[in-house]
CSV table of C-alpha atoms in Angstrom, one decimal:
chain,number,residue,atom,x,y,z
E,1,UNK,CA,-1.9,4.0,-25.8
E,2,UNK,CA,-3.4,0.5,-25.6
E,3,UNK,CA,-3.3,-1.8,-22.5
E,4,UNK,CA,-5.2,-5.0,-22.2
E,5,UNK,CA,-5.0,-8.3,-20.2
E,6,UNK,CA,-5.3,-11.3,-22.5
E,7,UNK,CA,-6.2,-14.7,-21.3
E,8,UNK,CA,-4.3,-17.2,-23.5
E,9,UNK,CA,-6.0,-20.2,-21.8
E,10,UNK,CA,-9.6,-20.5,-20.6
E,11,UNK,CA,-9.6,-20.2,-16.8
E,12,UNK,CA,-12.2,-19.9,-14.1
E,13,UNK,CA,-11.1,-17.1,-11.8
E,14,UNK,CA,-14.4,-16.4,-9.9
E,15,UNK,CA,-13.8,-16.0,-6.1
E,16,UNK,CA,-10.0,-16.1,-6.6
E,17,UNK,CA,-7.6,-14.0,-4.7
E,18,UNK,CA,-5.2,-12.1,-7.1
E,19,UNK,CA,-1.7,-11.5,-5.8
E,20,UNK,CA,0.1,-8.8,-7.7
E,21,UNK,CA,3.8,-8.3,-7.8
E,22,UNK,CA,5.5,-5.6,-9.9
E,23,UNK,CA,9.0,-4.3,-9.7
E,24,UNK,CA,9.7,-1.6,-7.1
E,25,UNK,CA,11.9,-1.2,-4.1
E,26,UNK,CA,14.2,-4.1,-3.8
E,27,UNK,CA,12.4,-5.8,-6.6
E,28,UNK,CA,10.4,-7.4,-3.7
E,29,UNK,CA,7.2,-7.8,-5.6
E,30,UNK,CA,8.6,-9.4,-8.6
E,31,UNK,CA,10.9,-11.8,-6.6
E,32,UNK,CA,8.0,-12.9,-4.2
E,33,UNK,CA,5.5,-13.4,-7.1
E,34,UNK,CA,8.0,-15.3,-9.2
E,35,UNK,CA,8.9,-17.6,-6.3
E,36,UNK,CA,5.2,-18.3,-5.6
E,37,UNK,CA,4.7,-19.2,-9.2
E,38,UNK,CA,7.7,-21.5,-9.3
E,39,UNK,CA,7.2,-23.3,-6.0
E,40,UNK,CA,3.4,-23.8,-6.3
E,41,UNK,CA,3.7,-24.9,-9.9
E,42,UNK,CA,1.3,-22.3,-11.2
E,43,UNK,CA,0.1,-22.4,-14.7
E,44,UNK,CA,0.5,-19.5,-17.1
E,45,UNK,CA,-2.9,-18.4,-18.4
E,46,UNK,CA,-2.4,-15.0,-19.8
E,47,UNK,CA,-0.3,-11.8,-20.2
E,48,UNK,CA,-0.6,-8.0,-20.2
E,49,UNK,CA,-0.1,-6.3,-23.6
E,50,UNK,CA,0.7,-2.6,-24.1
E,51,UNK,CA,2.4,-0.6,-26.8
E,52,UNK,CA,3.9,1.4,-24.0
E,53,UNK,CA,5.9,-1.6,-22.7
E,54,UNK,CA,9.6,-2.0,-23.7
E,55,UNK,CA,10.2,-4.3,-26.7
E,56,UNK,CA,11.4,-7.4,-24.8
E,57,UNK,CA,10.6,-11.0,-24.2
E,58,UNK,CA,11.6,-12.9,-21.0
E,59,UNK,CA,13.3,-16.3,-21.5
E,60,UNK,CA,12.9,-18.9,-18.7
E,61,UNK,CA,14.0,-22.5,-19.0
E,62,UNK,CA,14.6,-22.0,-22.7
E,63,UNK,CA,11.0,-20.7,-23.4
E,64,UNK,CA,9.9,-17.2,-24.3
E,65,UNK,CA,7.3,-15.4,-22.3
E,66,UNK,CA,5.7,-12.0,-22.2
E,67,UNK,CA,7.3,-10.1,-19.4
E,68,UNK,CA,4.0,-9.2,-17.7
E,69,UNK,CA,2.0,-12.5,-17.1
E,70,UNK,CA,-0.9,-14.0,-15.1
E,71,UNK,CA,-0.8,-17.4,-13.5
E,72,UNK,CA,-3.4,-19.6,-11.8
E,73,UNK,CA,-2.7,-21.9,-8.9
E,74,UNK,CA,-3.9,-25.4,-9.9
E,75,UNK,CA,-4.7,-26.4,-6.3
E,76,UNK,CA,-6.2,-23.4,-4.8
E,77,UNK,CA,-8.2,-20.2,-5.6
E,78,UNK,CA,-5.3,-17.9,-6.1
E,79,UNK,CA,-3.8,-16.3,-9.2
E,80,UNK,CA,-0.7,-14.2,-9.6
E,81,UNK,CA,-0.1,-11.2,-11.8
E,82,UNK,CA,3.5,-10.3,-12.1
E,83,UNK,CA,6.0,-8.2,-14.2
E,84,UNK,CA,9.6,-8.3,-14.9
E,85,UNK,CA,10.3,-4.7,-15.9
E,86,UNK,CA,9.6,-1.3,-14.5
E,87,UNK,CA,6.3,0.0,-15.9
E,88,UNK,CA,6.8,3.4,-17.7
E,89,UNK,CA,5.2,6.0,-15.6
E,90,UNK,CA,2.9,7.2,-18.4
E,91,UNK,CA,1.4,3.7,-18.5
E,92,UNK,CA,0.8,3.1,-14.8
E,93,UNK,CA,-2.7,4.6,-14.6
E,94,UNK,CA,-4.0,2.7,-17.7
E,95,UNK,CA,-2.5,-0.6,-16.4
E,96,UNK,CA,-4.1,-0.1,-13.0
E,97,UNK,CA,-7.4,0.6,-14.6
E,98,UNK,CA,-7.2,-2.5,-16.9
E,99,UNK,CA,-6.3,-4.6,-13.8
E,100,UNK,CA,-9.4,-3.3,-12.0
E,101,UNK,CA,-11.6,-4.0,-15.1
E,102,UNK,CA,-10.2,-7.5,-15.3
E,103,UNK,CA,-10.7,-8.5,-11.7
E,104,UNK,CA,-14.3,-7.2,-11.8
E,105,UNK,CA,-15.1,-8.9,-15.0
E,106,UNK,CA,-13.6,-12.2,-13.7
E,107,UNK,CA,-15.4,-11.8,-10.4
E,108,UNK,CA,-12.1,-12.0,-8.5
E,109,UNK,CA,-13.0,-11.5,-4.8
E,110,UNK,CA,-9.7,-9.7,-3.4
E,111,UNK,CA,-6.5,-8.2,-4.5
E,112,UNK,CA,-3.2,-8.4,-2.5
E,113,UNK,CA,-0.3,-6.4,-3.8
E,114,UNK,CA,3.3,-7.2,-2.7
E,115,UNK,CA,5.9,-4.5,-2.5
E,116,UNK,CA,8.9,-3.1,-0.8
E,117,UNK,CA,9.4,0.2,1.1
E,118,UNK,CA,12.4,2.0,2.2
E,119,UNK,CA,13.5,1.9,5.8
E,120,UNK,CA,15.4,4.4,7.9
E,121,UNK,CA,16.5,1.8,10.4
E,122,UNK,CA,20.0,0.3,10.4
E,123,UNK,CA,19.2,-3.1,11.9
E,124,UNK,CA,18.4,-6.2,9.8
E,125,UNK,CA,14.9,-6.7,11.3
E,126,UNK,CA,12.4,-5.8,8.5
E,127,UNK,CA,9.0,-4.4,9.4
E,128,UNK,CA,5.9,-5.3,7.3
E,129,UNK,CA,3.1,-2.8,7.0
E,130,UNK,CA,-0.3,-2.7,5.3
E,131,UNK,CA,-2.5,-0.4,3.2
E,132,UNK,CA,-6.2,-1.2,3.1
E,133,UNK,CA,-8.8,-0.2,0.5
E,134,UNK,CA,-11.7,0.0,3.0
E,135,UNK,CA,-12.6,-0.5,6.6
E,136,UNK,CA,-13.2,-4.2,6.3
E,137,UNK,CA,-9.7,-4.8,4.9
E,138,UNK,CA,-8.2,-2.4,7.6
E,139,UNK,CA,-9.9,-4.4,10.4
E,140,UNK,CA,-8.7,-7.7,8.8
E,141,UNK,CA,-5.1,-6.5,8.7
E,142,UNK,CA,-5.3,-5.4,12.3
E,143,UNK,CA,-6.6,-8.8,13.2
E,144,UNK,CA,-3.6,-10.3,11.4
E,145,UNK,CA,-1.3,-8.0,13.4
E,146,UNK,CA,-0.2,-6.0,10.3
E,147,UNK,CA,0.4,-2.3,11.3
E,148,UNK,CA,-1.4,0.1,8.9
E,149,UNK,CA,0.4,3.0,7.3
E,150,UNK,CA,-1.4,6.1,8.4
E,151,UNK,CA,0.5,8.7,6.5
E,152,UNK,CA,2.9,8.5,3.5
E,153,UNK,CA,3.1,7.9,-0.2
E,154,UNK,CA,3.0,4.6,-2.2
E,155,UNK,CA,3.8,4.6,-5.9
E,156,UNK,CA,3.7,2.5,-9.1
E,157,UNK,CA,1.0,0.1,-10.2
E,158,UNK,CA,0.5,-1.2,-6.7
E,159,UNK,CA,0.1,2.4,-5.4
E,160,UNK,CA,-2.4,3.5,-8.0
E,161,UNK,CA,-4.3,0.2,-7.9
E,162,UNK,CA,-5.0,0.3,-4.2
E,163,UNK,CA,-6.4,3.9,-4.6
E,164,UNK,CA,-8.6,2.8,-7.4
E,165,UNK,CA,-9.9,-0.1,-5.4
E,166,UNK,CA,-10.6,2.3,-2.6
E,167,UNK,CA,-12.8,4.5,-4.8
E,168,UNK,CA,-14.7,1.4,-6.0
E,169,UNK,CA,-14.8,0.0,-2.4
E,170,UNK,CA,-13.2,-3.2,-3.8
E,171,UNK,CA,-11.5,-5.4,-1.2
E,172,UNK,CA,-7.7,-4.9,-1.6
E,173,UNK,CA,-4.6,-4.6,0.5
E,174,UNK,CA,-1.0,-3.8,0.0
E,175,UNK,CA,1.7,-5.6,2.1
E,176,UNK,CA,5.0,-3.7,2.1
E,177,UNK,CA,8.2,-4.9,3.6
E,178,UNK,CA,11.2,-2.8,4.6
E,179,UNK,CA,13.9,-3.3,2.0
E,180,UNK,CA,17.2,-2.1,0.7
E,181,UNK,CA,16.2,0.2,-2.1
E,182,UNK,CA,19.3,-0.1,-4.4
E,183,UNK,CA,19.5,-3.8,-5.1
E,184,UNK,CA,17.4,-6.9,-5.3
E,185,UNK,CA,16.4,-8.2,-1.9
E,186,UNK,CA,15.2,-11.8,-1.8
E,187,UNK,CA,15.5,-11.9,2.0
E,188,UNK,CA,12.9,-9.2,2.2
E,189,UNK,CA,10.8,-11.2,-0.3
E,190,UNK,CA,11.0,-14.2,2.0
E,191,UNK,CA,9.8,-12.3,5.0
E,192,UNK,CA,6.9,-10.9,2.9
E,193,UNK,CA,5.9,-14.4,1.8
E,194,UNK,CA,5.9,-15.6,5.4
E,195,UNK,CA,3.5,-12.8,6.3
E,196,UNK,CA,1.4,-13.6,3.2
E,197,UNK,CA,0.8,-17.1,4.4
E,198,UNK,CA,-0.4,-15.8,7.7
E,199,UNK,CA,-2.7,-13.2,6.1
E,200,UNK,CA,-4.4,-15.1,3.3
E,201,UNK,CA,-3.3,-18.8,3.8
E,202,UNK,CA,-1.1,-19.0,0.6
E,203,UNK,CA,1.6,-21.4,1.8
E,204,UNK,CA,5.1,-21.7,0.3
E,205,UNK,CA,8.4,-22.9,1.7
E,206,UNK,CA,10.9,-20.0,1.5
E,207,UNK,CA,13.9,-22.1,2.4
E,208,UNK,CA,15.3,-22.1,-1.2
E,209,UNK,CA,14.7,-18.4,-1.4
E,210,UNK,CA,16.9,-17.8,1.5
E,211,UNK,CA,19.6,-20.4,0.5
E,212,UNK,CA,19.8,-19.0,-2.9
E,213,UNK,CA,19.6,-15.3,-2.0
E,214,UNK,CA,22.9,-14.5,-3.4
E,215,UNK,CA,22.2,-16.2,-6.8
E,216,UNK,CA,18.8,-14.5,-7.0
E,217,UNK,CA,20.2,-11.1,-6.2
E,218,UNK,CA,22.8,-11.5,-9.0
E,219,UNK,CA,20.1,-13.0,-11.5
E,220,UNK,CA,17.6,-10.3,-10.9
E,221,UNK,CA,20.2,-7.5,-10.9
E,222,UNK,CA,21.5,-8.8,-14.3
E,223,UNK,CA,18.0,-9.1,-15.8
E,224,UNK,CA,17.1,-5.5,-14.8
E,225,UNK,CA,20.4,-4.3,-16.3
E,226,UNK,CA,19.7,-6.2,-19.5
E,227,UNK,CA,16.3,-4.5,-19.7
E,228,UNK,CA,17.8,-1.0,-19.2
E,229,UNK,CA,20.5,-1.9,-21.8
E,230,UNK,CA,18.0,-3.1,-24.3
E,231,UNK,CA,15.9,-0.1,-24.0
E,232,UNK,CA,18.9,2.2,-24.6
E,233,UNK,CA,20.0,0.1,-27.7
E,234,UNK,CA,16.5,0.1,-29.1
E,235,UNK,CA,16.1,3.8,-28.5
E,236,UNK,CA,19.4,4.5,-30.3
E,237,UNK,CA,18.5,2.2,-33.2
E,238,UNK,CA,15.0,3.8,-33.6
E,239,UNK,CA,16.7,7.2,-33.8
E,240,UNK,CA,19.1,6.0,-36.4
E,241,UNK,CA,16.2,4.4,-38.4
E,242,UNK,CA,17.1,0.7,-37.9
E,243,UNK,CA,15.7,-1.7,-35.3
E,244,UNK,CA,18.0,-4.5,-34.1
E,245,UNK,CA,16.8,-8.1,-34.8
E,246,UNK,CA,18.6,-9.6,-31.8
E,247,UNK,CA,19.9,-8.5,-28.4
């Protein structure tokens, strides 16, 4: 299996903070990262390639994009790494390893992962919690009044990456917001972005995210269903010995 992060454009990322958003509970990471990219007019500078990824291309505003991409903020030392599909479980560790290699090679100074977590509470108020890779990050989250998760499990790329950063003593944190697990949750993503501004100073107006929550829920739900359908069609075609040209 091959996994690599490819920079399509020359970019200086030294001392940047990398914000990572991959699909998970409520698709919170992907929604929040995508909104940051759009509203701060970030520039696409690269993508993640792996032969373990589903055979798909994302289309945005009439242009094709790799479904896992990296963007650079033109006005501040931030970059965003995001994906629009659920990473196959057999590729998670290799992708996390490649991300850690990339951030060390590029001299990125900190990683912040955005994700959702299930909640047992019935009310609408969403708690936001943190995981820290080392004591320095834990103290910083406490300073910002982010409760730390003391016991539990975190999964996917974000979960493995924070563990790898802990082993390397690399500064990293995960911010997790309580979310509805079965459907896209832009409202939870909005809450998370507000907390992100407080924690690392990355400012974005979330008014559009809230006002268009219904449309975003439908759009993200449709996109994920298309990914699932495409994978099923492709798998059937491969089994039959023919690969479809268009979906």
